Short mmCIF file of N, CA, C and O and ligand atoms in Angstrom, two decimals:
data_model
loop_
_atom_site.label_atom_id
_atom_site.label_comp_id
_atom_site.label_asym_id
_atom_site.label_seq_id
_atom_site.Cartn_x
_atom_site.Cartn_y
_atom_site.Cartn_z
N MET A 219 -64.16 -53.93 -13.31
CA MET A 219 -64.11 -55.09 -12.42
C MET A 219 -64.88 -56.25 -12.92
O MET A 219 -65.99 -56.12 -13.42
N ALA A 220 -64.33 -57.46 -12.81
CA ALA A 220 -65.12 -58.66 -13.30
C ALA A 220 -66.33 -58.87 -12.56
O ALA A 220 -66.34 -58.67 -11.30
N SER A 221 -67.42 -59.39 -13.20
CA SER A 221 -68.63 -59.62 -12.51
C SER A 221 -68.52 -60.83 -11.58
O SER A 221 -67.59 -61.64 -11.81
N ILE A 222 -69.41 -61.02 -10.69
CA ILE A 222 -69.40 -62.23 -9.80
C ILE A 222 -69.57 -63.43 -10.70
O ILE A 222 -68.93 -64.57 -10.38
N PHE A 223 -70.25 -63.40 -11.85
CA PHE A 223 -70.38 -64.56 -12.67
C PHE A 223 -69.15 -64.80 -13.39
O PHE A 223 -68.81 -66.08 -13.62
N THR A 224 -68.37 -63.84 -13.80
CA THR A 224 -67.04 -64.10 -14.46
C THR A 224 -66.19 -64.83 -13.40
O THR A 224 -65.36 -65.73 -13.76
N LYS A 225 -66.21 -64.35 -12.17
CA LYS A 225 -65.40 -64.95 -11.08
C LYS A 225 -65.80 -66.41 -10.92
O LYS A 225 -64.87 -67.37 -10.70
N ILE A 226 -67.09 -66.73 -10.98
CA ILE A 226 -67.59 -68.14 -10.89
C ILE A 226 -67.05 -68.98 -12.09
O ILE A 226 -66.52 -70.06 -11.98
N ILE A 227 -67.15 -68.40 -13.29
CA ILE A 227 -66.74 -69.08 -14.56
C ILE A 227 -65.20 -69.36 -14.40
O ILE A 227 -64.70 -70.47 -14.80
N LYS A 228 -64.43 -68.43 -13.94
CA LYS A 228 -63.04 -68.62 -13.72
C LYS A 228 -62.58 -69.52 -12.58
O LYS A 228 -61.47 -69.85 -12.39
N GLY A 229 -63.60 -69.94 -11.79
CA GLY A 229 -63.37 -70.87 -10.57
C GLY A 229 -62.78 -70.00 -9.40
O GLY A 229 -62.28 -70.66 -8.37
N GLU A 230 -62.94 -68.71 -9.46
CA GLU A 230 -62.53 -67.96 -8.24
C GLU A 230 -63.46 -67.87 -7.18
O GLU A 230 -63.18 -67.53 -6.03
N ILE A 231 -64.80 -68.13 -7.52
CA ILE A 231 -65.84 -68.23 -6.49
C ILE A 231 -66.51 -69.60 -6.70
O ILE A 231 -66.80 -69.99 -7.89
N PRO A 232 -66.88 -70.32 -5.72
CA PRO A 232 -67.41 -71.69 -5.89
C PRO A 232 -68.92 -71.63 -6.44
O PRO A 232 -69.54 -70.60 -6.31
N CYS A 233 -69.23 -72.71 -7.06
CA CYS A 233 -70.62 -72.81 -7.57
C CYS A 233 -71.00 -74.30 -7.62
O CYS A 233 -70.17 -75.15 -7.57
N TYR A 234 -72.25 -74.61 -7.85
CA TYR A 234 -72.74 -75.93 -8.21
C TYR A 234 -72.84 -75.97 -9.70
O TYR A 234 -73.92 -75.53 -10.29
N LYS A 235 -71.76 -76.43 -10.39
CA LYS A 235 -71.70 -76.39 -11.83
C LYS A 235 -72.64 -77.46 -12.48
O LYS A 235 -72.69 -78.60 -12.04
N VAL A 236 -73.26 -76.99 -13.56
CA VAL A 236 -74.21 -77.88 -14.32
C VAL A 236 -73.71 -78.23 -15.61
O VAL A 236 -73.76 -79.33 -16.08
N ALA A 237 -73.10 -77.19 -16.35
CA ALA A 237 -72.68 -77.43 -17.76
C ALA A 237 -71.73 -76.37 -18.06
O ALA A 237 -71.67 -75.24 -17.52
N GLU A 238 -70.79 -76.74 -19.04
CA GLU A 238 -69.83 -75.77 -19.55
C GLU A 238 -69.49 -76.10 -20.98
O GLU A 238 -69.33 -77.36 -21.29
N ASP A 239 -69.37 -75.23 -21.86
CA ASP A 239 -68.66 -75.37 -23.17
C ASP A 239 -67.77 -74.23 -23.38
O ASP A 239 -67.46 -73.48 -22.46
N ASP A 240 -67.23 -74.01 -24.56
CA ASP A 240 -66.28 -72.99 -24.82
C ASP A 240 -66.81 -71.58 -24.52
O ASP A 240 -66.06 -70.70 -24.10
N ASN A 241 -68.07 -71.41 -24.78
CA ASN A 241 -68.65 -70.01 -24.68
C ASN A 241 -69.64 -69.82 -23.59
O ASN A 241 -69.99 -68.58 -23.30
N TYR A 242 -70.15 -70.87 -22.95
CA TYR A 242 -71.22 -70.73 -21.98
C TYR A 242 -71.02 -71.53 -20.79
O TYR A 242 -70.21 -72.53 -20.74
N PHE A 243 -71.66 -71.17 -19.64
CA PHE A 243 -71.47 -71.83 -18.34
C PHE A 243 -72.85 -71.85 -17.67
O PHE A 243 -73.65 -70.91 -17.74
N ALA A 244 -73.21 -72.99 -17.05
CA ALA A 244 -74.44 -73.09 -16.27
C ALA A 244 -74.22 -73.64 -14.86
O ALA A 244 -73.42 -74.49 -14.72
N PHE A 245 -74.86 -73.00 -13.98
CA PHE A 245 -74.72 -73.37 -12.53
C PHE A 245 -75.98 -73.07 -11.76
O PHE A 245 -76.84 -72.32 -12.22
N LEU A 246 -76.13 -73.72 -10.55
CA LEU A 246 -77.38 -73.53 -9.83
C LEU A 246 -77.43 -72.22 -9.19
O LEU A 246 -76.45 -71.65 -8.64
N ASP A 247 -78.62 -71.49 -9.22
CA ASP A 247 -78.93 -70.39 -8.56
C ASP A 247 -78.82 -70.57 -7.08
O ASP A 247 -79.40 -71.55 -6.55
N ILE A 248 -78.04 -69.74 -6.37
CA ILE A 248 -77.80 -69.99 -4.94
C ILE A 248 -78.96 -69.61 -4.02
O ILE A 248 -79.04 -70.05 -2.94
N ASN A 249 -79.93 -68.81 -4.58
CA ASN A 249 -81.09 -68.46 -3.80
C ASN A 249 -82.31 -68.83 -4.74
O ASN A 249 -83.01 -67.97 -5.23
N PRO A 250 -82.60 -70.16 -4.82
CA PRO A 250 -83.47 -70.54 -5.93
C PRO A 250 -84.96 -70.32 -5.60
O PRO A 250 -85.42 -70.42 -4.45
N ASN A 251 -85.67 -70.13 -6.66
CA ASN A 251 -87.20 -70.12 -6.67
C ASN A 251 -87.72 -71.51 -6.47
O ASN A 251 -88.75 -71.72 -5.85
N ALA A 252 -87.01 -72.56 -7.00
CA ALA A 252 -87.49 -73.92 -6.85
C ALA A 252 -86.18 -74.77 -7.13
O ALA A 252 -85.12 -74.31 -7.55
N LYS A 253 -86.27 -76.01 -6.58
CA LYS A 253 -85.16 -76.96 -6.74
C LYS A 253 -84.80 -77.15 -8.20
O LYS A 253 -85.72 -77.47 -9.03
N GLY A 254 -83.54 -76.96 -8.55
CA GLY A 254 -83.13 -77.11 -9.95
C GLY A 254 -82.97 -75.75 -10.65
O GLY A 254 -82.61 -75.77 -11.83
N HIS A 255 -83.32 -74.68 -10.01
CA HIS A 255 -83.23 -73.31 -10.63
C HIS A 255 -81.75 -73.14 -11.04
O HIS A 255 -80.84 -73.14 -10.22
N THR A 256 -81.55 -72.88 -12.43
CA THR A 256 -80.18 -72.93 -12.94
C THR A 256 -80.08 -71.58 -13.75
O THR A 256 -81.03 -71.02 -14.31
N LEU A 257 -78.88 -71.08 -13.78
CA LEU A 257 -78.46 -69.88 -14.58
C LEU A 257 -77.58 -70.23 -15.67
O LEU A 257 -76.60 -71.01 -15.44
N CYS A 258 -77.85 -69.78 -16.88
CA CYS A 258 -76.99 -70.07 -17.97
C CYS A 258 -76.37 -68.69 -18.44
O CYS A 258 -77.12 -67.75 -18.70
N VAL A 259 -75.08 -68.69 -18.53
CA VAL A 259 -74.36 -67.43 -18.70
C VAL A 259 -73.40 -67.51 -19.85
O VAL A 259 -72.67 -68.46 -19.98
N PRO A 260 -73.32 -66.45 -20.66
CA PRO A 260 -72.22 -66.42 -21.72
C PRO A 260 -70.87 -66.14 -20.99
O PRO A 260 -70.98 -65.24 -20.13
N LYS A 261 -69.85 -66.66 -21.43
CA LYS A 261 -68.57 -66.33 -20.85
C LYS A 261 -68.17 -64.83 -21.13
O LYS A 261 -67.46 -64.25 -20.32
N LYS A 262 -68.67 -64.42 -22.34
CA LYS A 262 -68.43 -62.96 -22.67
C LYS A 262 -69.27 -62.20 -21.70
O LYS A 262 -70.43 -62.44 -21.52
N GLU A 263 -68.57 -61.20 -21.02
CA GLU A 263 -69.31 -60.40 -20.01
C GLU A 263 -70.03 -59.23 -20.64
O GLU A 263 -69.33 -58.28 -20.99
N VAL A 264 -71.30 -59.34 -20.75
CA VAL A 264 -72.13 -58.25 -21.29
C VAL A 264 -73.30 -58.11 -20.35
O VAL A 264 -73.80 -59.09 -19.76
N ASP A 265 -73.69 -56.80 -20.07
CA ASP A 265 -74.74 -56.61 -19.04
C ASP A 265 -76.07 -57.04 -19.52
O ASP A 265 -76.71 -57.86 -18.87
N LYS A 266 -76.50 -56.51 -20.59
CA LYS A 266 -77.96 -56.75 -21.01
C LYS A 266 -78.19 -57.71 -22.21
O LYS A 266 -77.41 -57.72 -23.19
N LEU A 267 -79.20 -58.57 -22.12
CA LEU A 267 -79.39 -59.69 -23.05
C LEU A 267 -79.37 -59.17 -24.52
O LEU A 267 -78.69 -59.79 -25.32
N PHE A 268 -80.08 -58.12 -24.81
CA PHE A 268 -80.27 -57.75 -26.10
C PHE A 268 -79.11 -56.83 -26.63
O PHE A 268 -79.04 -56.43 -27.77
N ASP A 269 -78.09 -56.71 -25.82
CA ASP A 269 -76.86 -56.13 -26.29
C ASP A 269 -75.91 -57.04 -26.78
O ASP A 269 -74.84 -56.83 -27.19
N LEU A 270 -76.15 -58.38 -26.49
CA LEU A 270 -75.27 -59.51 -26.96
C LEU A 270 -75.27 -59.39 -28.51
O LEU A 270 -76.22 -59.09 -29.18
N ASP A 271 -74.05 -59.73 -29.08
CA ASP A 271 -73.99 -59.91 -30.57
C ASP A 271 -74.91 -61.14 -30.84
O ASP A 271 -75.09 -61.97 -30.04
N GLU A 272 -75.36 -61.15 -32.16
CA GLU A 272 -76.38 -62.12 -32.48
C GLU A 272 -75.92 -63.55 -32.29
O GLU A 272 -76.68 -64.47 -31.85
N GLU A 273 -74.63 -63.81 -32.67
CA GLU A 273 -74.08 -65.20 -32.55
C GLU A 273 -74.07 -65.67 -31.09
O GLU A 273 -74.50 -66.73 -30.77
N THR A 274 -73.70 -64.78 -30.24
CA THR A 274 -73.62 -65.13 -28.79
C THR A 274 -75.09 -65.32 -28.22
O THR A 274 -75.27 -66.30 -27.46
N TYR A 275 -75.96 -64.43 -28.66
CA TYR A 275 -77.38 -64.57 -28.16
C TYR A 275 -77.91 -65.84 -28.62
O TYR A 275 -78.44 -66.55 -27.82
N ASN A 276 -77.75 -66.20 -29.92
CA ASN A 276 -78.39 -67.47 -30.46
C ASN A 276 -77.71 -68.69 -29.69
O ASN A 276 -78.33 -69.74 -29.40
N GLY A 277 -76.41 -68.55 -29.52
CA GLY A 277 -75.63 -69.66 -28.82
C GLY A 277 -76.18 -69.82 -27.45
O GLY A 277 -76.25 -70.91 -26.95
N LEU A 278 -76.36 -68.72 -26.72
CA LEU A 278 -76.91 -68.81 -25.41
C LEU A 278 -78.23 -69.46 -25.33
O LEU A 278 -78.50 -70.31 -24.41
N MET A 279 -79.07 -69.12 -26.24
CA MET A 279 -80.40 -69.78 -26.33
C MET A 279 -80.31 -71.30 -26.63
O MET A 279 -81.03 -72.13 -25.98
N ALA A 280 -79.38 -71.70 -27.55
CA ALA A 280 -79.26 -73.13 -27.77
C ALA A 280 -78.63 -73.76 -26.63
O ALA A 280 -79.12 -75.01 -26.29
N PHE A 281 -77.76 -73.28 -25.94
CA PHE A 281 -77.12 -73.81 -24.78
C PHE A 281 -78.18 -73.92 -23.56
O PHE A 281 -78.32 -75.05 -23.03
N SER A 282 -78.92 -72.84 -23.40
CA SER A 282 -79.96 -72.92 -22.41
C SER A 282 -81.03 -74.04 -22.67
O SER A 282 -81.62 -74.67 -21.79
N ARG A 283 -81.39 -74.26 -23.93
CA ARG A 283 -82.37 -75.25 -24.35
C ARG A 283 -81.77 -76.63 -23.91
O ARG A 283 -82.55 -77.40 -23.38
N LYS A 284 -80.56 -76.81 -24.28
CA LYS A 284 -79.95 -78.14 -23.84
C LYS A 284 -80.09 -78.31 -22.36
O LYS A 284 -80.42 -79.39 -21.82
N VAL A 285 -79.76 -77.34 -21.58
CA VAL A 285 -79.72 -77.48 -20.12
C VAL A 285 -81.16 -77.59 -19.67
O VAL A 285 -81.45 -78.46 -18.77
N ALA A 286 -82.07 -76.86 -20.25
CA ALA A 286 -83.50 -76.98 -19.84
C ALA A 286 -84.09 -78.37 -19.99
O ALA A 286 -84.80 -78.92 -19.21
N LEU A 287 -83.62 -78.98 -21.18
CA LEU A 287 -84.18 -80.37 -21.53
C LEU A 287 -83.59 -81.36 -20.51
O LEU A 287 -84.32 -82.30 -20.03
N ALA A 288 -82.38 -81.15 -20.02
CA ALA A 288 -81.76 -81.98 -18.99
C ALA A 288 -82.44 -81.76 -17.66
O ALA A 288 -82.71 -82.64 -16.90
N ILE A 289 -82.82 -80.52 -17.30
CA ILE A 289 -83.49 -80.19 -16.01
C ILE A 289 -84.82 -80.87 -16.00
O ILE A 289 -85.21 -81.50 -14.99
N GLU A 290 -85.52 -80.82 -17.17
CA GLU A 290 -86.82 -81.52 -17.20
C GLU A 290 -86.80 -82.99 -16.89
O GLU A 290 -87.70 -83.50 -16.41
N LYS A 291 -85.74 -83.59 -17.37
CA LYS A 291 -85.57 -85.03 -17.10
C LYS A 291 -85.13 -85.28 -15.63
O LYS A 291 -85.53 -86.34 -15.12
N ALA A 292 -84.32 -84.42 -15.10
CA ALA A 292 -83.77 -84.63 -13.77
C ALA A 292 -84.54 -84.16 -12.58
O ALA A 292 -84.46 -84.80 -11.54
N VAL A 293 -85.48 -83.15 -12.82
CA VAL A 293 -86.19 -82.66 -11.69
C VAL A 293 -87.68 -82.71 -11.98
O VAL A 293 -88.14 -82.32 -13.03
N PRO A 294 -88.48 -83.38 -11.04
CA PRO A 294 -89.84 -83.48 -11.28
C PRO A 294 -90.50 -82.12 -11.33
O PRO A 294 -90.36 -81.30 -10.43
N CYS A 295 -91.20 -81.82 -12.50
CA CYS A 295 -91.80 -80.57 -12.55
C CYS A 295 -92.78 -80.60 -13.81
O CYS A 295 -92.75 -81.45 -14.59
N ASN A 296 -93.65 -79.58 -13.87
CA ASN A 296 -94.62 -79.46 -14.91
C ASN A 296 -93.90 -79.06 -16.16
O ASN A 296 -94.23 -79.58 -17.31
N ARG A 297 -92.95 -78.14 -16.14
CA ARG A 297 -92.20 -77.64 -17.30
C ARG A 297 -91.07 -76.75 -16.71
O ARG A 297 -91.07 -76.43 -15.57
N VAL A 298 -90.21 -76.27 -17.61
CA VAL A 298 -89.18 -75.33 -17.23
C VAL A 298 -89.48 -74.01 -17.71
O VAL A 298 -89.65 -73.85 -18.88
N GLY A 299 -89.55 -73.07 -16.77
CA GLY A 299 -89.79 -71.63 -17.11
C GLY A 299 -88.53 -70.96 -17.40
O GLY A 299 -87.41 -71.27 -16.95
N VAL A 300 -88.57 -69.85 -18.23
CA VAL A 300 -87.41 -69.12 -18.70
C VAL A 300 -87.59 -67.60 -18.21
O VAL A 300 -88.74 -67.08 -18.46
N ALA A 301 -86.60 -66.99 -17.61
CA ALA A 301 -86.72 -65.55 -17.41
C ALA A 301 -85.36 -64.97 -17.48
O ALA A 301 -84.33 -65.56 -17.27
N VAL A 302 -85.32 -63.69 -17.92
CA VAL A 302 -84.04 -62.90 -17.99
C VAL A 302 -84.38 -61.67 -17.24
O VAL A 302 -85.36 -60.87 -17.62
N VAL A 303 -83.71 -61.43 -16.16
CA VAL A 303 -83.96 -60.27 -15.21
C VAL A 303 -82.71 -59.38 -15.30
O VAL A 303 -82.65 -58.38 -16.01
N GLY A 304 -81.74 -59.66 -14.49
CA GLY A 304 -80.52 -58.94 -14.58
C GLY A 304 -80.41 -57.69 -13.70
O GLY A 304 -79.56 -56.87 -13.84
N LEU A 305 -81.40 -57.49 -12.80
CA LEU A 305 -81.39 -56.32 -11.98
C LEU A 305 -80.38 -56.35 -10.91
O LEU A 305 -79.96 -55.35 -10.36
N GLU A 306 -79.91 -57.67 -10.50
CA GLU A 306 -78.99 -57.87 -9.48
C GLU A 306 -77.58 -57.96 -9.96
O GLU A 306 -76.63 -57.46 -9.42
N VAL A 307 -77.45 -58.89 -11.00
CA VAL A 307 -76.04 -59.06 -11.49
C VAL A 307 -75.97 -58.63 -12.95
O VAL A 307 -76.65 -59.23 -13.86
N PRO A 308 -75.10 -57.61 -13.31
CA PRO A 308 -74.99 -57.01 -14.63
C PRO A 308 -74.16 -57.89 -15.56
O PRO A 308 -73.22 -57.40 -16.11
N HIS A 309 -74.49 -59.13 -15.67
CA HIS A 309 -73.81 -60.02 -16.53
C HIS A 309 -74.92 -61.08 -17.00
O HIS A 309 -75.49 -61.72 -16.26
N VAL A 310 -75.17 -60.95 -18.30
CA VAL A 310 -76.34 -61.72 -18.98
C VAL A 310 -76.57 -63.13 -18.27
O VAL A 310 -75.46 -63.82 -18.26
N HIS A 311 -77.71 -63.49 -17.86
CA HIS A 311 -77.89 -64.89 -17.41
C HIS A 311 -79.39 -65.19 -17.65
O HIS A 311 -80.29 -64.37 -17.52
N VAL A 312 -79.62 -66.39 -18.16
CA VAL A 312 -80.90 -66.98 -18.35
C VAL A 312 -81.32 -67.76 -17.15
O VAL A 312 -80.62 -68.77 -16.81
N HIS A 313 -82.36 -67.45 -16.51
CA HIS A 313 -82.95 -68.24 -15.43
C HIS A 313 -83.77 -69.36 -15.99
O HIS A 313 -84.68 -69.16 -16.76
N LEU A 314 -83.44 -70.56 -15.65
CA LEU A 314 -84.20 -71.84 -15.96
C LEU A 314 -84.78 -72.35 -14.69
O LEU A 314 -84.10 -72.66 -13.80
N ILE A 315 -86.10 -72.25 -14.63
CA ILE A 315 -86.74 -72.58 -13.28
C ILE A 315 -87.75 -73.73 -13.47
O ILE A 315 -88.75 -73.60 -14.22
N PRO A 316 -87.62 -74.87 -12.85
CA PRO A 316 -88.58 -75.99 -12.84
C PRO A 316 -89.88 -75.43 -12.20
O PRO A 316 -89.88 -75.01 -11.08
N LEU A 317 -90.92 -75.58 -13.02
CA LEU A 317 -92.24 -74.96 -12.52
C LEU A 317 -93.21 -75.94 -12.18
O LEU A 317 -93.38 -77.00 -12.90
N ASN A 318 -93.96 -75.71 -11.03
CA ASN A 318 -95.23 -76.49 -10.87
C ASN A 318 -96.40 -75.50 -10.76
O ASN A 318 -97.50 -75.84 -11.28
N VAL A 319 -96.21 -74.39 -10.13
CA VAL A 319 -97.26 -73.42 -10.02
C VAL A 319 -96.69 -71.97 -10.32
O VAL A 319 -95.43 -71.77 -10.29
N MET A 320 -97.58 -71.10 -10.61
CA MET A 320 -97.17 -69.78 -11.10
C MET A 320 -96.21 -69.03 -10.18
O MET A 320 -95.36 -68.36 -10.63
N LYS A 321 -96.41 -69.26 -8.87
CA LYS A 321 -95.54 -68.48 -7.96
C LYS A 321 -94.09 -68.92 -8.02
O LYS A 321 -93.17 -68.19 -7.66
N ASP A 322 -93.80 -70.05 -8.69
CA ASP A 322 -92.34 -70.43 -8.88
C ASP A 322 -91.69 -69.46 -9.82
O ASP A 322 -90.46 -69.36 -9.80
N MET A 323 -92.46 -68.70 -10.59
CA MET A 323 -91.79 -67.69 -11.48
C MET A 323 -91.80 -66.25 -10.89
O MET A 323 -91.28 -65.34 -11.52
N THR A 324 -92.21 -66.14 -9.58
CA THR A 324 -92.32 -64.72 -9.15
C THR A 324 -91.03 -64.14 -8.55
O THR A 324 -91.07 -62.90 -8.34
N PHE A 325 -90.13 -64.93 -8.23
CA PHE A 325 -88.91 -64.43 -7.65
C PHE A 325 -89.19 -63.90 -6.11
O PHE A 325 -88.32 -63.16 -5.67
N GLN A 326 -90.31 -64.22 -5.69
CA GLN A 326 -90.70 -63.64 -4.32
C GLN A 326 -90.84 -64.81 -3.35
O GLN A 326 -91.01 -64.59 -2.09
N HIS A 327 -90.93 -66.00 -3.90
CA HIS A 327 -91.02 -67.21 -3.02
C HIS A 327 -89.85 -68.06 -3.23
O HIS A 327 -89.68 -68.84 -4.18
N LYS A 328 -88.84 -67.91 -2.31
CA LYS A 328 -87.53 -68.62 -2.41
C LYS A 328 -87.56 -69.86 -1.53
O LYS A 328 -88.43 -69.89 -0.57
N ILE A 329 -86.89 -70.88 -1.94
CA ILE A 329 -86.77 -72.03 -1.13
C ILE A 329 -85.40 -72.18 -0.51
O ILE A 329 -84.41 -71.61 -1.04
N SER A 330 -85.27 -72.87 0.61
CA SER A 330 -83.87 -73.11 1.07
C SER A 330 -83.50 -74.59 0.89
O SER A 330 -84.37 -75.47 0.91
N MET A 331 -82.22 -74.68 0.51
CA MET A 331 -81.67 -76.02 0.14
C MET A 331 -80.35 -76.26 0.94
O MET A 331 -79.55 -75.32 1.03
N ALA A 332 -80.24 -77.37 1.41
CA ALA A 332 -78.94 -77.77 2.05
C ALA A 332 -77.94 -77.97 0.94
O ALA A 332 -78.22 -78.23 -0.23
N GLU A 333 -76.63 -77.94 1.38
CA GLU A 333 -75.53 -78.09 0.46
C GLU A 333 -75.64 -79.34 -0.31
O GLU A 333 -75.33 -79.35 -1.46
N GLU A 334 -75.96 -80.44 0.41
CA GLU A 334 -75.97 -81.76 -0.24
C GLU A 334 -77.11 -81.79 -1.29
O GLU A 334 -76.96 -82.42 -2.35
N GLU A 335 -78.24 -81.11 -1.07
CA GLU A 335 -79.33 -81.04 -2.07
C GLU A 335 -78.90 -80.28 -3.35
O GLU A 335 -79.14 -80.78 -4.39
N PHE A 336 -78.11 -79.20 -3.14
CA PHE A 336 -77.55 -78.49 -4.32
C PHE A 336 -76.65 -79.45 -5.13
O PHE A 336 -76.77 -79.56 -6.32
N GLU A 337 -75.79 -80.23 -4.38
CA GLU A 337 -74.82 -81.13 -5.08
C GLU A 337 -75.58 -82.24 -5.80
O GLU A 337 -75.22 -82.52 -6.91
N THR A 338 -76.67 -82.75 -5.09
CA THR A 338 -77.34 -83.81 -5.69
C THR A 338 -78.07 -83.32 -7.01
O THR A 338 -78.00 -84.02 -7.97
N VAL A 339 -78.75 -82.27 -6.90
CA VAL A 339 -79.57 -81.81 -8.04
C VAL A 339 -78.66 -81.34 -9.16
O VAL A 339 -78.98 -81.73 -10.34
N ALA A 340 -77.55 -80.81 -8.91
CA ALA A 340 -76.54 -80.40 -9.98
C ALA A 340 -76.00 -81.72 -10.67
O ALA A 340 -76.00 -81.72 -11.90
N ARG A 341 -75.78 -82.74 -9.84
CA ARG A 341 -75.31 -84.03 -10.46
C ARG A 341 -76.34 -84.67 -11.30
O ARG A 341 -76.18 -85.09 -12.47
N LYS A 342 -77.63 -84.63 -10.85
CA LYS A 342 -78.67 -85.22 -11.62
C LYS A 342 -78.86 -84.60 -12.94
O LYS A 342 -79.23 -85.17 -14.02
N ILE A 343 -78.78 -83.22 -12.89
CA ILE A 343 -78.99 -82.49 -14.22
C ILE A 343 -77.78 -82.87 -15.20
O ILE A 343 -77.92 -83.16 -16.30
N ARG A 344 -76.54 -82.82 -14.54
CA ARG A 344 -75.36 -83.14 -15.45
C ARG A 344 -75.58 -84.54 -16.04
O ARG A 344 -75.16 -84.69 -17.26
N GLU A 345 -76.03 -85.51 -15.34
CA GLU A 345 -76.17 -86.82 -15.81
C GLU A 345 -77.19 -86.96 -17.02
O GLU A 345 -77.17 -87.82 -17.76
N GLN A 346 -78.04 -85.91 -17.13
CA GLN A 346 -79.00 -85.90 -18.23
C GLN A 346 -78.54 -85.07 -19.45
O GLN A 346 -79.31 -85.04 -20.47
N LEU A 347 -77.43 -84.56 -19.37
CA LEU A 347 -76.84 -83.71 -20.56
C LEU A 347 -76.23 -84.58 -21.60
O LEU A 347 -75.72 -85.67 -21.31
P1 LIG B 261 -81.00 -60.99 -11.41
O1 LIG B 261 -79.75 -60.25 -11.78
O2 LIG B 261 -82.06 -60.10 -10.87
O3 LIG B 261 -81.49 -61.86 -12.63
O4 LIG B 261 -80.69 -61.95 -10.25
C1 LIG B 261 -79.35 -62.57 -10.12
C2 LIG B 261 -79.55 -64.02 -9.67
O5 LIG B 261 -78.25 -64.56 -9.44
C3 LIG B 261 -80.35 -64.13 -8.33
O6 LIG B 261 -81.38 -65.06 -8.53
C4 LIG B 261 -79.29 -64.69 -7.32
O7 LIG B 261 -79.77 -65.68 -6.46
C5 LIG B 261 -78.27 -65.29 -8.21
N1 LIG B 261 -76.85 -65.31 -7.73
C6 LIG B 261 -76.25 -64.22 -7.18
N2 LIG B 261 -75.00 -64.60 -6.83
C7 LIG B 261 -74.87 -65.93 -7.01
C8 LIG B 261 -73.88 -66.86 -6.80
N3 LIG B 261 -72.72 -66.50 -6.25
N4 LIG B 261 -74.09 -68.14 -7.18
C9 LIG B 261 -75.26 -68.46 -7.63
N5 LIG B 261 -76.22 -67.67 -8.03
C10 LIG B 261 -76.09 -66.36 -7.62
#
């Protein structure tokens, strides 16, 4: 069965889209650690990061870097943190999290955002790409 992220990539489930190219897709995390928390996903559906073939792995890192640089310009923060977890969704995704304090990286302090805030922050990141 297709992963929830494959369904998002195919447009079968809505998301706040940030970026897309032939092989990768980025969208806002729906339960963010911080405003601007973004997920970068390879369109190829593979569960674990280090099971990706080398080309897809390197491409995902390059794509994530571009998105992270845009986040840094669009969202006030000290820097953008990176994490790969995958315990919830078995489809590789890179978490890009605008950081100000260490707890922003813990995945235990979530923020709530209104729909308009998601739309606005996604647009601001897109504008910096
Ligand atoms: P993990 O697999 O542990 O790295 O966590 C999966 C992440 O995907 C979590 O931060 C969720 O909030 C996020 N997530 C799950 N479903 C969606 C969705 N439909 N849209 C955006 N983010 C999602």
